[in-house]
């Protein structure tokens, strides 16, 4: 580690409201939001069916009377059917990173953009950003909310931005060195690619001035944090968000790095059982559901994120009173069902990071040749383990098999592949290739 310590800093007082004041604020804003979505045909119909009007909202308990919104609902109203303002009031559009077909378009008024920058400034401040720092943004700038979202958050804090965007690893490292950059913003999988480049090119850690990084945009594990922190000698912070809700800035870690504080003055969060739709108790994993409270252009009510995480309402040492979410362990739609068992790619990552001799680059292939699921985990070897004897390789394979079995309860084929042969990602990693879906 470089010895960098993040002091406990709070960006604005809304993060520390006493719970009763926060509840009153949320209730008032929920009422406003319900009134605002009356202009959106989808919500007008859904609220009409549920018999809810803005005036009938008296407390946060009324939230449960409101309809859910799903990704399919947004798709059905593509591109701008969910807009709650005139198009002339829209200042910017972004789109969510759909894997197939058309993106889900989201819109922001000028006020929404201000609000969004403030939300990003909050978690960046909590995670070490100071006005004197320079920040390299290696998220894609474009429809993806990562680049622009973080960009304006950094500027709001008064720090300087190096908007490199995603990709071109040698140039990223060159700038990081030449500009003596303080902080990095990207996906955790791209950080791994950057770290690998630094190691492979024998760049001494002392040549870098990098102190900390803010990672988000995809699930990652605590083991990966430990790995990147050790390799790059920096502190890594987690931040979470999604386009439909606003983009990055929904939540982020403070200096305590024990869960991501959700900006509850801006969003109401629920954690539900995805099957029964009933709330799950604090600390238990469930699907996160968000309702926006301040958005003008595209307010959203009870959006089912498909992200699986738990909530922790306990007060945090940092002084923020907001609820914290744990790591997203997976998305319910990323979940692989293998021999009837639910498995997330993050579980495989966790297993691999616990076995020495493997690089944290992997790919999961699923097939069903004769109605039996066969899973092959391709794991990249490190240069050192690549030169090992057959016997050592066999032992390594057994250790990986054992680690995967320990975490998932399943046996998978483990295929060791040469160093640097699996795809590297500049944005969000695509780890799973499911051949079953093509049949
Ligand atoms: O990924 C917004 C974002 C950009 C967040 C940059 C943080 C940093 P989408 O492209 O709409 O928006 O993808 C949203 O990404 O539902 C999660 O499944 C996943 N995701 C985002 N952040 C995290 C995280 C952006 N820290 C989807 N941990 C979400 C786990 C995350 N998953």
Tab-separated table of C-alpha atoms and ligand atoms in Angstrom, residues 71 95-98 123 139 144-147 150 185-188 214-220 238-251 260 303 305-308 325-331 333-334 428, ligand 1:
chain	number	residue	atom	x	y	z
A	71	UNK	CA	-37.166	-3.468	-17.610
A	95	UNK	CA	-28.864	4.663	-22.750
A	96	UNK	CA	-28.446	1.533	-20.718
A	97	UNK	CA	-26.021	-1.096	-21.874
A	98	UNK	CA	-28.429	-3.747	-23.111
A	123	UNK	CA	-19.586	9.152	-2.978
A	139	UNK	CA	-15.152	4.581	-18.414
A	144	UNK	CA	-23.160	4.634	-21.061
A	145	UNK	CA	-23.736	6.706	-17.940
A	146	UNK	CA	-20.343	5.840	-16.389
A	147	UNK	CA	-18.098	8.324	-18.228
A	150	UNK	CA	-18.371	10.421	-12.971
A	185	UNK	CA	-12.261	5.526	-12.231
A	186	UNK	CA	-13.264	2.449	-14.263
A	187	UNK	CA	-14.810	-1.012	-14.058
A	188	UNK	CA	-13.000	-3.434	-11.752
A	214	UNK	CA	-13.498	4.126	-7.629
A	215	UNK	CA	-14.844	1.018	-9.326
A	216	UNK	CA	-18.384	0.338	-10.419
A	217	UNK	CA	-20.577	-0.727	-13.277
A	218	UNK	CA	-20.355	-4.470	-12.673
A	219	UNK	CA	-20.251	-6.967	-9.821
A	220	UNK	CA	-16.890	-7.720	-8.235
A	238	UNK	CA	-17.034	0.446	-4.716
A	239	UNK	CA	-19.850	2.517	-6.203
A	240	UNK	CA	-23.143	1.420	-7.666
A	241	UNK	CA	-25.857	2.724	-9.904
A	242	UNK	CA	-27.947	1.984	-12.946
A	243	UNK	CA	-29.108	4.041	-15.889
A	244	UNK	CA	-32.813	3.554	-15.290
A	245	UNK	CA	-32.482	4.980	-11.783
A	246	UNK	CA	-29.956	7.758	-12.680
A	247	UNK	CA	-26.590	6.127	-13.504
A	248	UNK	CA	-23.644	6.032	-11.077
A	249	UNK	CA	-24.357	7.909	-7.842
A	250	UNK	CA	-27.074	5.741	-6.377
A	251	UNK	CA	-24.661	4.525	-3.709
A	260	UNK	CA	-22.325	1.472	-0.001
A	303	UNK	CA	-37.926	-0.201	-10.334
A	305	UNK	CA	-33.269	-3.846	-10.652
A	306	UNK	CA	-32.694	-7.646	-10.702
A	307	UNK	CA	-29.603	-6.867	-8.615
A	308	UNK	CA	-29.212	-9.123	-5.618
A	325	UNK	CA	-26.132	-1.900	0.569
A	326	UNK	CA	-23.750	-4.819	0.458
A	327	UNK	CA	-21.966	-5.923	-2.663
A	328	UNK	CA	-24.183	-6.960	-5.532
A	329	UNK	CA	-23.573	-10.689	-5.582
A	330	UNK	CA	-25.160	-11.035	-9.000
A	331	UNK	CA	-28.146	-10.158	-11.071
A	333	UNK	CA	-30.852	-12.578	-14.810
A	334	UNK	CA	-27.071	-13.311	-14.791
A	428	UNK	CA	-18.106	-4.464	-18.384
B	1	LIG	O1	-23.380	0.607	-14.892
B	1	LIG	C1	-24.003	2.739	-13.974
B	1	LIG	C2	-22.672	2.839	-13.347
B	1	LIG	C3	-21.605	3.298	-14.064
B	1	LIG	C4	-22.503	2.534	-12.010
B	1	LIG	C5	-20.385	3.422	-13.485
B	1	LIG	C6	-21.272	2.694	-11.409
B	1	LIG	C7	-20.205	3.143	-12.133
B	1	LIG	P1	-25.933	0.360	-16.398
B	1	LIG	O2	-25.058	0.281	-17.590
B	1	LIG	O3	-27.381	0.673	-16.611
B	1	LIG	O4	-25.428	1.480	-15.425
B	1	LIG	O5	-25.779	-0.992	-15.608
B	1	LIG	C8	-26.384	-1.127	-14.359
B	1	LIG	O6	-24.634	-2.611	-13.585
B	1	LIG	O7	-27.992	-2.991	-12.446
B	1	LIG	C9	-25.735	-3.708	-11.815
B	1	LIG	O8	-26.137	-4.973	-12.280
B	1	LIG	C10	-24.383	-3.356	-12.410
B	1	LIG	N1	-23.595	-2.567	-11.481
B	1	LIG	C11	-23.331	-1.256	-11.494
B	1	LIG	N2	-22.499	-0.917	-10.486
B	1	LIG	C12	-22.225	-2.048	-9.795
B	1	LIG	C13	-21.447	-2.380	-8.648
B	1	LIG	C14	-24.218	1.489	-14.799
B	1	LIG	N3	-20.722	-1.481	-7.989
B	1	LIG	C15	-26.052	-2.469	-13.769
B	1	LIG	N4	-21.460	-3.661	-8.240
B	1	LIG	C16	-26.634	-2.641	-12.396
B	1	LIG	C17	-22.178	-4.596	-8.881
B	1	LIG	C18	-22.948	-3.096	-10.424
B	1	LIG	N5	-22.910	-4.352	-9.969
